[in-house]
PDB file of C-alpha atoms in Angstrom:
ATOM      1  CA  MET A   1     115.742  32.058  61.657  1.00  0.00           C
ATOM      2  CA  LYS A   2     112.662  30.127  60.604  1.00  0.00           C
ATOM      3  CA  ARG A   3     113.451  26.821  58.953  1.00  0.00           C
ATOM      4  CA  ALA A   4     111.531  25.931  55.824  1.00  0.00           C
ATOM      5  CA  GLY A   5     109.875  22.549  55.752  1.00  0.00           C
ATOM      6  CA  PHE A   6     107.005  20.462  54.407  1.00  0.00           C
ATOM      7  CA  THR A   7     103.670  20.543  56.169  1.00  0.00           C
ATOM      8  CA  ALA A   8     102.889  16.920  55.276  1.00  0.00           C
ATOM      9  CA  ARG A   9     105.204  13.906  55.433  1.00  0.00           C
ATOM     10  CA  TRP A  10     103.896  12.396  52.235  1.00  0.00           C
ATOM     11  CA  LEU A  11     104.548  15.532  50.125  1.00  0.00           C
ATOM     12  CA  PRO A  12     108.373  15.160  49.748  1.00  0.00           C
ATOM     13  CA  ILE A  13     107.897  11.456  48.962  1.00  0.00           C
ATOM     14  CA  LEU A  14     105.312  12.342  46.349  1.00  0.00           C
ATOM     15  CA  LEU A  15     107.651  14.878  44.778  1.00  0.00           C
ATOM     16  CA  LEU A  16     110.432  12.286  44.642  1.00  0.00           C
ATOM     17  CA  MET A  17     108.278   9.533  43.171  1.00  0.00           C
ATOM     18  CA  PRO A  18     108.703  10.456  39.448  1.00  0.00           C
ATOM     19  CA  GLN A  19     112.498  10.405  39.745  1.00  0.00           C
ATOM     20  CA  LEU A  20     112.480   7.217  41.833  1.00  0.00           C
ATOM     21  CA  VAL A  21     110.256   5.489  39.280  1.00  0.00           C
ATOM     22  CA  ILE A  22     112.594   6.508  36.437  1.00  0.00           C
ATOM     23  CA  ILE A  23     115.638   5.231  38.360  1.00  0.00           C
ATOM     24  CA  ALA A  24     113.906   1.963  39.198  1.00  0.00           C
ATOM     25  CA  VAL A  25     112.691   1.326  35.643  1.00  0.00           C
ATOM     26  CA  PHE A  26     115.788   2.400  33.733  1.00  0.00           C
ATOM     27  CA  PHE A  27     118.556   1.430  36.178  1.00  0.00           C
ATOM     28  CA  TYR A  28     117.668  -0.965  38.985  1.00  0.00           C
ATOM     29  CA  TRP A  29     115.451  -3.280  36.952  1.00  0.00           C
ATOM     30  CA  PRO A  30     117.916  -3.614  34.016  1.00  0.00           C
ATOM     31  CA  ALA A  31     120.809  -4.032  36.475  1.00  0.00           C
ATOM     32  CA  ALA A  32     118.996  -6.814  38.340  1.00  0.00           C
ATOM     33  CA  HIS A  33     118.068  -8.480  35.044  1.00  0.00           C
ATOM     34  CA  ALA A  34     121.704  -8.314  33.882  1.00  0.00           C
ATOM     35  CA  VAL A  35     122.915  -9.942  37.104  1.00  0.00           C
ATOM     36  CA  GLN A  36     120.354 -12.714  36.707  1.00  0.00           C
ATOM     37  CA  SER A  37     121.182 -13.280  33.022  1.00  0.00           C
ATOM     38  CA  SER A  38     124.913 -13.495  33.740  1.00  0.00           C
ATOM     39  CA  PHE A  39     124.386 -16.886  35.415  1.00  0.00           C
ATOM     40  CA  PHE A  40     122.612 -18.408  32.414  1.00  0.00           C
ATOM     41  CA  LEU A  41     123.401 -19.556  28.899  1.00  0.00           C
ATOM     42  CA  GLN A  42     120.454 -18.125  26.997  1.00  0.00           C
ATOM     43  CA  ASP A  43     119.017 -18.852  23.608  1.00  0.00           C
ATOM     44  CA  PRO A  44     119.089 -15.586  21.609  1.00  0.00           C
ATOM     45  CA  PHE A  45     115.559 -16.232  20.318  1.00  0.00           C
ATOM     46  CA  GLY A  46     114.109 -16.724  23.783  1.00  0.00           C
ATOM     47  CA  PHE A  47     113.386 -20.461  23.544  1.00  0.00           C
ATOM     48  CA  GLY A  48     115.132 -21.337  26.780  1.00  0.00           C
ATOM     49  CA  SER A  49     118.077 -20.850  29.081  1.00  0.00           C
ATOM     50  CA  THR A  50     120.477 -23.074  30.991  1.00  0.00           C
ATOM     51  CA  PHE A  51     121.922 -22.256  34.385  1.00  0.00           C
ATOM     52  CA  VAL A  52     125.736 -22.255  34.171  1.00  0.00           C
ATOM     53  CA  GLY A  53     126.651 -20.577  37.449  1.00  0.00           C
ATOM     54  CA  LEU A  54     129.910 -18.639  37.274  1.00  0.00           C
ATOM     55  CA  ASP A  55     131.004 -20.092  33.933  1.00  0.00           C
ATOM     56  CA  ASN A  56     130.412 -16.805  32.101  1.00  0.00           C
ATOM     57  CA  TYR A  57     132.677 -14.985  34.555  1.00  0.00           C
ATOM     58  CA  LYS A  58     135.326 -17.715  34.335  1.00  0.00           C
ATOM     59  CA  ASP A  59     135.312 -17.410  30.559  1.00  0.00           C
ATOM     60  CA  LEU A  60     135.949 -13.673  30.867  1.00  0.00           C
ATOM     61  CA  ALA A  61     138.840 -14.191  33.289  1.00  0.00           C
ATOM     62  CA  GLY A  62     140.530 -16.602  30.885  1.00  0.00           C
ATOM     63  CA  ASN A  63     139.753 -14.648  27.722  1.00  0.00           C
ATOM     64  CA  GLY A  64     142.886 -12.912  26.468  1.00  0.00           C
ATOM     65  CA  GLU A  65     140.918 -10.718  24.067  1.00  0.00           C
ATOM     66  CA  TYR A  66     138.680  -9.433  26.855  1.00  0.00           C
ATOM     67  CA  LEU A  67     141.664  -8.644  29.094  1.00  0.00           C
ATOM     68  CA  SER A  68     143.317  -6.825  26.197  1.00  0.00           C
ATOM     69  CA  ILE A  69     140.152  -4.761  25.641  1.00  0.00           C
ATOM     70  CA  ALA A  70     140.023  -4.007  29.380  1.00  0.00           C
ATOM     71  CA  TRP A  71     143.605  -2.709  29.272  1.00  0.00           C
ATOM     72  CA  PHE A  72     142.812  -0.607  26.207  1.00  0.00           C
ATOM     73  CA  THR A  73     139.788   0.818  28.042  1.00  0.00           C
ATOM     74  CA  VAL A  74     142.001   1.895  30.942  1.00  0.00           C
ATOM     75  CA  ILE A  75     144.433   3.684  28.618  1.00  0.00           C
ATOM     76  CA  PHE A  76     141.593   5.225  26.600  1.00  0.00           C
ATOM     77  CA  THR A  77     139.828   6.475  29.748  1.00  0.00           C
ATOM     78  CA  VAL A  78     142.975   7.997  31.236  1.00  0.00           C
ATOM     79  CA  LEU A  79     143.904   9.772  27.999  1.00  0.00           C
ATOM     80  CA  VAL A  80     140.417  11.134  27.282  1.00  0.00           C
ATOM     81  CA  THR A  81     139.883  12.281  30.882  1.00  0.00           C
ATOM     82  CA  PHE A  82     143.291  13.917  31.270  1.00  0.00           C
ATOM     83  CA  LEU A  83     143.294  15.646  27.880  1.00  0.00           C
ATOM     84  CA  SER A  84     139.672  16.811  28.152  1.00  0.00           C
ATOM     85  CA  LEU A  85     140.221  18.357  31.585  1.00  0.00           C
ATOM     86  CA  SER A  86     143.619  19.900  30.893  1.00  0.00           C
ATOM     87  CA  ILE A  87     142.670  21.446  27.537  1.00  0.00           C
ATOM     88  CA  ALA A  88     139.369  22.757  28.915  1.00  0.00           C
ATOM     89  CA  LEU A  89     141.112  24.283  31.941  1.00  0.00           C
ATOM     90  CA  LEU A  90     143.678  25.999  29.725  1.00  0.00           C
ATOM     91  CA  LEU A  91     140.960  27.406  27.462  1.00  0.00           C
ATOM     92  CA  ALA A  92     138.872  28.530  30.458  1.00  0.00           C
ATOM     93  CA  VAL A  93     141.829  30.413  31.966  1.00  0.00           C
ATOM     94  CA  LYS A  94     142.487  32.121  28.641  1.00  0.00           C
ATOM     95  CA  ALA A  95     138.803  32.933  28.105  1.00  0.00           C
ATOM     96  CA  ASP A  96     138.525  34.376  31.609  1.00  0.00           C
ATOM     97  CA  ASN A  97     141.223  36.913  30.714  1.00  0.00           C
ATOM     98  CA  VAL A  98     139.628  37.999  27.449  1.00  0.00           C
ATOM     99  CA  LEU A  99     138.166  41.498  27.607  1.00  0.00           C
ATOM    100  CA  ARG A 100     137.126  42.226  24.022  1.00  0.00           C
ATOM    101  CA  GLY A 101     135.009  39.733  22.092  1.00  0.00           C
ATOM    102  CA  ALA A 102     134.657  37.501  25.161  1.00  0.00           C
ATOM    103  CA  LYS A 103     131.159  36.267  24.267  1.00  0.00           C
ATOM    104  CA  THR A 104     132.175  35.379  20.718  1.00  0.00           C
ATOM    105  CA  TYR A 105     135.264  33.550  21.945  1.00  0.00           C
ATOM    106  CA  ARG A 106     133.272  31.515  24.472  1.00  0.00           C
ATOM    107  CA  THR A 107     130.536  30.698  21.952  1.00  0.00           C
ATOM    108  CA  LEU A 108     133.099  29.329  19.476  1.00  0.00           C
ATOM    109  CA  LEU A 109     134.473  27.067  22.211  1.00  0.00           C
ATOM    110  CA  MET A 110     131.076  25.826  23.386  1.00  0.00           C
ATOM    111  CA  TRP A 111     129.267  25.103  20.119  1.00  0.00           C
ATOM    112  CA  VAL A 112     130.877  21.661  19.757  1.00  0.00           C
ATOM    113  CA  TYR A 113     128.808  20.477  22.738  1.00  0.00           C
ATOM    114  CA  ALA A 114     125.706  20.609  20.530  1.00  0.00           C
ATOM    115  CA  VAL A 115     127.175  18.001  18.171  1.00  0.00           C
ATOM    116  CA  ALA A 116     125.745  14.521  18.764  1.00  0.00           C
ATOM    117  CA  PRO A 117     128.296  11.727  19.454  1.00  0.00           C
ATOM    118  CA  PRO A 118     127.521   9.811  16.217  1.00  0.00           C
ATOM    119  CA  VAL A 119     127.942  13.025  14.242  1.00  0.00           C
ATOM    120  CA  ALA A 120     131.249  13.666  16.007  1.00  0.00           C
ATOM    121  CA  GLY A 121     132.329  10.137  15.105  1.00  0.00           C
ATOM    122  CA  PHE A 122     131.369  10.702  11.454  1.00  0.00           C
ATOM    123  CA  ILE A 123     133.383  13.919  11.394  1.00  0.00           C
ATOM    124  CA  GLY A 124     136.279  11.939  12.838  1.00  0.00           C
ATOM    125  CA  LEU A 125     135.939   9.371  10.049  1.00  0.00           C
ATOM    126  CA  ILE A 126     136.216  12.127   7.462  1.00  0.00           C
ATOM    127  CA  MET A 127     139.105  13.950   9.116  1.00  0.00           C
ATOM    128  CA  PHE A 128     141.106  10.764   9.795  1.00  0.00           C
ATOM    129  CA  HIS A 129     140.313   8.826   6.620  1.00  0.00           C
ATOM    130  CA  GLN A 130     143.278   6.596   5.796  1.00  0.00           C
ATOM    131  CA  SER A 131     143.462   7.700   2.163  1.00  0.00           C
ATOM    132  CA  TRP A 132     142.392  11.342   1.987  1.00  0.00           C
ATOM    133  CA  GLY A 133     141.661  12.511   5.540  1.00  0.00           C
ATOM    134  CA  PRO A 134     143.009  16.067   6.101  1.00  0.00           C
ATOM    135  CA  LEU A 135     144.416  15.332   9.561  1.00  0.00           C
ATOM    136  CA  THR A 136     145.892  12.028   8.397  1.00  0.00           C
ATOM    137  CA  GLU A 137     147.660  13.780   5.537  1.00  0.00           C
ATOM    138  CA  LEU A 138     148.895  16.475   7.914  1.00  0.00           C
ATOM    139  CA  ALA A 139     150.291  13.864  10.304  1.00  0.00           C
ATOM    140  CA  ARG A 140     152.038  12.035   7.490  1.00  0.00           C
ATOM    141  CA  SER A 141     153.512  15.245   6.136  1.00  0.00           C
ATOM    142  CA  ILE A 142     155.274  15.938   9.434  1.00  0.00           C
ATOM    143  CA  GLY A 143     156.260  12.287   9.895  1.00  0.00           C
ATOM    144  CA  TRP A 144     154.089  11.665  12.966  1.00  0.00           C
ATOM    145  CA  ASP A 145     153.516   7.985  13.750  1.00  0.00           C
ATOM    146  CA  PHE A 146     150.076   7.531  15.298  1.00  0.00           C
ATOM    147  CA  LYS A 147     150.967   4.368  17.217  1.00  0.00           C
ATOM    148  CA  LEU A 148     150.992   5.164  20.943  1.00  0.00           C
ATOM    149  CA  GLY A 149     151.479   1.803  22.593  1.00  0.00           C
ATOM    150  CA  VAL A 150     149.453  -1.251  23.608  1.00  0.00           C
ATOM    151  CA  ASN A 151     146.604  -1.862  21.143  1.00  0.00           C
ATOM    152  CA  PHE A 152     146.851   1.679  19.814  1.00  0.00           C
ATOM    153  CA  ASN A 153     146.710   2.317  16.108  1.00  0.00           C
ATOM    154  CA  ASP A 154     145.438   5.056  13.845  1.00  0.00           C
ATOM    155  CA  THR A 155     141.799   4.336  14.665  1.00  0.00           C
ATOM    156  CA  ALA A 156     142.412   4.356  18.430  1.00  0.00           C
ATOM    157  CA  THR A 157     144.222   7.675  18.242  1.00  0.00           C
ATOM    158  CA  ALA A 158     141.394   9.143  16.178  1.00  0.00           C
ATOM    159  CA  MET A 159     138.876   7.851  18.737  1.00  0.00           C
ATOM    160  CA  VAL A 160     140.761   9.615  21.545  1.00  0.00           C
ATOM    161  CA  ILE A 161     141.035  12.891  19.629  1.00  0.00           C
ATOM    162  CA  VAL A 162     137.353  12.950  18.643  1.00  0.00           C
ATOM    163  CA  SER A 163     136.206  11.994  22.167  1.00  0.00           C
ATOM    164  CA  VAL A 164     138.348  14.752  23.682  1.00  0.00           C
ATOM    165  CA  TRP A 165     137.101  17.278  21.117  1.00  0.00           C
ATOM    166  CA  LYS A 166     133.498  16.363  21.991  1.00  0.00           C
ATOM    167  CA  GLN A 167     133.986  16.677  25.770  1.00  0.00           C
ATOM    168  CA  VAL A 168     136.153  19.788  26.052  1.00  0.00           C
ATOM    169  CA  PRO A 169     133.238  22.286  25.698  1.00  0.00           C
ATOM    170  CA  VAL A 170     131.250  21.041  28.709  1.00  0.00           C
ATOM    171  CA  ASN A 171     134.405  21.016  30.847  1.00  0.00           C
ATOM    172  CA  PHE A 172     135.174  24.504  29.598  1.00  0.00           C
ATOM    173  CA  ILE A 173     131.746  25.756  30.705  1.00  0.00           C
ATOM    174  CA  PHE A 174     132.172  24.434  34.254  1.00  0.00           C
ATOM    175  CA  PHE A 175     135.779  25.601  34.620  1.00  0.00           C
ATOM    176  CA  LEU A 176     134.914  29.068  33.338  1.00  0.00           C
ATOM    177  CA  SER A 177     131.993  29.309  35.773  1.00  0.00           C
ATOM    178  CA  GLY A 178     134.295  28.240  38.591  1.00  0.00           C
ATOM    179  CA  LEU A 179     136.885  30.856  37.653  1.00  0.00           C
ATOM    180  CA  GLN A 180     134.292  33.612  37.470  1.00  0.00           C
ATOM    181  CA  SER A 181     132.917  32.666  40.908  1.00  0.00           C
ATOM    182  CA  ILE A 182     136.265  33.367  42.601  1.00  0.00           C
ATOM    183  CA  PRO A 183     135.870  36.662  44.514  1.00  0.00           C
ATOM    184  CA  LYS A 184     137.678  39.647  43.079  1.00  0.00           C
ATOM    185  CA  SER A 185     139.133  40.457  46.491  1.00  0.00           C
ATOM    186  CA  VAL A 186     140.862  37.060  46.590  1.00  0.00           C
ATOM    187  CA  ARG A 187     142.420  37.682  43.181  1.00  0.00           C
ATOM    188  CA  GLU A 188     143.626  41.123  44.211  1.00  0.00           C
ATOM    189  CA  ALA A 189     145.159  39.760  47.395  1.00  0.00           C
ATOM    190  CA  ALA A 190     146.902  37.002  45.441  1.00  0.00           C
ATOM    191  CA  LEU A 191     148.219  39.592  42.984  1.00  0.00           C
ATOM    192  CA  ILE A 192     149.823  41.498  45.861  1.00  0.00           C
ATOM    193  CA  ASP A 193     151.317  38.401  47.493  1.00  0.00           C
ATOM    194  CA  ASN A 194     152.609  36.741  44.334  1.00  0.00           C
ATOM    195  CA  ARG A 195     153.595  38.551  41.150  1.00  0.00           C
ATOM    196  CA  SER A 196     153.988  35.275  39.212  1.00  0.00           C
ATOM    197  CA  ALA A 197     150.899  34.365  37.187  1.00  0.00           C
ATOM    198  CA  SER A 198     151.685  30.651  37.309  1.00  0.00           C
ATOM    199  CA  GLY A 199     152.350  30.851  41.048  1.00  0.00           C
ATOM    200  CA  ARG A 200     149.012  32.566  41.665  1.00  0.00           C
ATOM    201  CA  PHE A 201     147.224  29.944  39.591  1.00  0.00           C
ATOM    202  CA  TRP A 202     148.659  26.907  41.405  1.00  0.00           C
ATOM    203  CA  ASP A 203     148.620  28.450  44.897  1.00  0.00           C
ATOM    204  CA  VAL A 204     145.241  30.222  44.809  1.00  0.00           C
ATOM    205  CA  THR A 205     143.128  29.611  41.710  1.00  0.00           C
ATOM    206  CA  PHE A 206     143.610  25.868  41.294  1.00  0.00           C
ATOM    207  CA  PRO A 207     142.749  24.975  44.950  1.00  0.00           C
ATOM    208  CA  LEU A 208     139.579  27.071  44.682  1.00  0.00           C
ATOM    209  CA  LEU A 209     138.660  25.132  41.532  1.00  0.00           C
ATOM    210  CA  ALA A 210     139.128  21.792  43.311  1.00  0.00           C
ATOM    211  CA  PRO A 211     135.381  21.145  43.906  1.00  0.00           C
ATOM    212  CA  THR A 212     134.633  21.833  40.235  1.00  0.00           C
ATOM    213  CA  GLY A 213     137.594  19.731  39.169  1.00  0.00           C
ATOM    214  CA  PHE A 214     136.505  16.803  41.345  1.00  0.00           C
ATOM    215  CA  PHE A 215     132.992  16.905  39.893  1.00  0.00           C
ATOM    216  CA  LEU A 216     134.376  17.019  36.355  1.00  0.00           C
ATOM    217  CA  LEU A 217     136.802  14.191  37.102  1.00  0.00           C
ATOM    218  CA  ILE A 218     133.895  11.872  37.926  1.00  0.00           C
ATOM    219  CA  THR A 219     131.777  12.992  34.971  1.00  0.00           C
ATOM    220  CA  ASN A 220     134.690  12.687  32.540  1.00  0.00           C
ATOM    221  CA  ILE A 221     135.564   9.169  33.661  1.00  0.00           C
ATOM    222  CA  THR A 222     131.906   8.222  33.238  1.00  0.00           C
ATOM    223  CA  TYR A 223     131.889   9.897  29.830  1.00  0.00           C
ATOM    224  CA  SER A 224     135.027   8.028  28.735  1.00  0.00           C
ATOM    225  CA  LEU A 225     133.599   4.676  29.808  1.00  0.00           C
ATOM    226  CA  PHE A 226     130.020   5.012  28.573  1.00  0.00           C
ATOM    227  CA  ASP A 227     129.161   8.176  26.634  1.00  0.00           C
ATOM    228  CA  THR A 228     131.843   7.629  24.005  1.00  0.00           C
ATOM    229  CA  PHE A 229     129.793   4.690  22.715  1.00  0.00           C
ATOM    230  CA  GLY A 230     128.287   6.769  19.896  1.00  0.00           C
ATOM    231  CA  VAL A 231     131.706   7.965  18.739  1.00  0.00           C
ATOM    232  CA  ILE A 232     133.223   4.476  18.861  1.00  0.00           C
ATOM    233  CA  ASP A 233     130.236   2.825  17.180  1.00  0.00           C
ATOM    234  CA  THR A 234     130.410   5.240  14.262  1.00  0.00           C
ATOM    235  CA  MET A 235     134.163   4.924  13.816  1.00  0.00           C
ATOM    236  CA  VAL A 236     134.476   1.113  14.056  1.00  0.00           C
ATOM    237  CA  LYS A 237     131.014  -0.013  12.930  1.00  0.00           C
ATOM    238  CA  GLY A 238     132.287  -1.340   9.618  1.00  0.00           C
ATOM    239  CA  GLU A 239     134.621  -3.951  11.096  1.00  0.00           C
ATOM    240  CA  PRO A 240     134.739  -3.867  14.918  1.00  0.00           C
ATOM    241  CA  GLY A 241     136.736  -7.089  15.069  1.00  0.00           C
ATOM    242  CA  ASN A 242     139.740  -5.414  13.419  1.00  0.00           C
ATOM    243  CA  ASN A 243     139.610  -2.200  15.452  1.00  0.00           C
ATOM    244  CA  PRO A 244     140.089  -1.374  19.137  1.00  0.00           C
ATOM    245  CA  MET A 245     137.017  -1.089  21.315  1.00  0.00           C
ATOM    246  CA  THR A 246     136.142  -0.299  24.914  1.00  0.00           C
ATOM    247  CA  LEU A 247     134.425  -2.575  27.409  1.00  0.00           C
ATOM    248  CA  VAL A 248     131.005  -1.002  26.962  1.00  0.00           C
ATOM    249  CA  TYR A 249     131.206  -1.469  23.185  1.00  0.00           C
ATOM    250  CA  LYS A 250     132.341  -5.060  23.723  1.00  0.00           C
ATOM    251  CA  VAL A 251     129.111  -5.640  25.686  1.00  0.00           C
ATOM    252  CA  TYR A 252     127.122  -4.385  22.710  1.00  0.00           C
ATOM    253  CA  VAL A 253     129.067  -6.408  20.119  1.00  0.00           C
ATOM    254  CA  ASP A 254     128.794  -9.705  22.021  1.00  0.00           C
ATOM    255  CA  GLY A 255     125.194  -9.187  23.096  1.00  0.00           C
ATOM    256  CA  PHE A 256     123.542  -7.715  20.010  1.00  0.00           C
ATOM    257  CA  ARG A 257     125.800  -8.996  17.250  1.00  0.00           C
ATOM    258  CA  GLY A 258     127.153 -12.207  18.710  1.00  0.00           C
ATOM    259  CA  ASN A 259     123.862 -13.103  20.493  1.00  0.00           C
ATOM    260  CA  ASP A 260     125.829 -14.157  23.584  1.00  0.00           C
ATOM    261  CA  LEU A 261     123.350 -12.744  26.083  1.00  0.00           C
ATOM    262  CA  GLY A 262     124.803 -14.500  29.127  1.00  0.00           C
ATOM    263  CA  GLY A 263     128.385 -13.496  28.389  1.00  0.00           C
ATOM    264  CA  SER A 264     127.335  -9.956  27.549  1.00  0.00           C
ATOM    265  CA  SER A 265     125.411  -9.692  30.827  1.00  0.00           C
ATOM    266  CA  ALA A 266     128.461 -10.922  32.746  1.00  0.00           C
ATOM    267  CA  GLN A 267     130.553  -8.237  31.065  1.00  0.00           C
ATOM    268  CA  SER A 268     128.034  -5.547  31.993  1.00  0.00           C
ATOM    269  CA  VAL A 269     128.038  -6.723  35.625  1.00  0.00           C
ATOM    270  CA  VAL A 270     131.843  -6.614  35.756  1.00  0.00           C
ATOM    271  CA  LEU A 271     131.832  -3.117  34.270  1.00  0.00           C
ATOM    272  CA  MET A 272     129.146  -2.000  36.711  1.00  0.00           C
ATOM    273  CA  VAL A 273     131.132  -3.287  39.702  1.00  0.00           C
ATOM    274  CA  LEU A 274     134.327  -1.625  38.467  1.00  0.00           C
ATOM    275  CA  VAL A 275     132.616   1.744  38.022  1.00  0.00           C
ATOM    276  CA  LEU A 276     130.991   1.457  41.448  1.00  0.00           C
ATOM    277  CA  ALA A 277     134.340   0.625  43.063  1.00  0.00           C
ATOM    278  CA  LEU A 278     136.030   3.509  41.247  1.00  0.00           C
ATOM    279  CA  THR A 279     133.318   5.940  42.364  1.00  0.00           C
ATOM    280  CA  VAL A 280     133.597   4.826  45.996  1.00  0.00           C
ATOM    281  CA  PHE A 281     137.385   5.177  45.804  1.00  0.00           C
ATOM    282  CA  GLN A 282     137.075   8.703  44.438  1.00  0.00           C
ATOM    283  CA  PHE A 283     134.620   9.851  47.097  1.00  0.00           C
ATOM    284  CA  ARG A 284     136.441   8.177  49.996  1.00  0.00           C
ATOM    285  CA  LEU A 285     140.018   9.178  49.142  1.00  0.00           C
ATOM    286  CA  VAL A 286     140.081  11.954  46.554  1.00  0.00           C
ATOM    287  CA  GLU A 287     137.242  14.035  48.007  1.00  0.00           C
ATOM    288  CA  ARG A 288     138.985  14.187  51.400  1.00  0.00           C
ATOM    289  CA  ARG A 289     141.566  16.466  49.800  1.00  0.00           C
ATOM    290  CA  ILE A 290     138.886  18.784  48.422  1.00  0.00           C
ATOM    291  CA  HIS A 291     137.999  21.885  50.428  1.00  0.00           C
ATOM    292  CA  TYR A 292     134.594  23.411  49.846  1.00  0.00           C
ATOM    293  CA  THR A 293     134.194  27.074  50.685  1.00  0.00           C
TER     294      THR A 293
END
């Protein structure tokens, strides 16, 4: 078999240059600038800066509010990731079994993905309005207390629900594609070996979806940490100090509203290191249990 290749060594580098330039300009340069700024106490108007070493990081370690926000971010990320994946998987399994009206059913599940995060947050504000929100009134009518635990209140619960609602469609698309890529012969063999639908799913279908699930696990954690910014900003923009927020929104509030550029940079560096460590952990430990066919 003849192996395809490039005739010139510079051609693959040339083809990669646009992407490398984008990564360097929009990721590496801002990341390096954030690391540098985290060691300084900067004037918000650019008139000067003072080197303070690790003082910004020490302030974060001793800041009870920051640690509380970090704990809320962990809970928020776990809830959004777990609910988004589990609901999307359930819907994908059901959609895969639909014979009549399948395209209409899938379209109704996927259209939410076209909604921008700020718009989703605004819809959440309407649906969960404290005085006349339809979902708030429904919850009160059945006596459901929104409070879930540490730092959770009505706003936090609404943030989780809206973030999950926004992310379910993209997970649904990937899970449905993974289900439809399973060979028919494998399904028929599983049907002969195990008459239980749940048994076939956990013994055959779910392991074959493991690569898709691992990919979605990483993307959903990233979404929960960063891409929910638009939803959170819309829902707590009026008074962020009285509402829960995630670490990435805390960076924005301290940097752009509080003009604490050094402290905000230190927070972004901490968040960057945590995400990097989490990604390495996932690829080193979790991916070892994934079997690609």
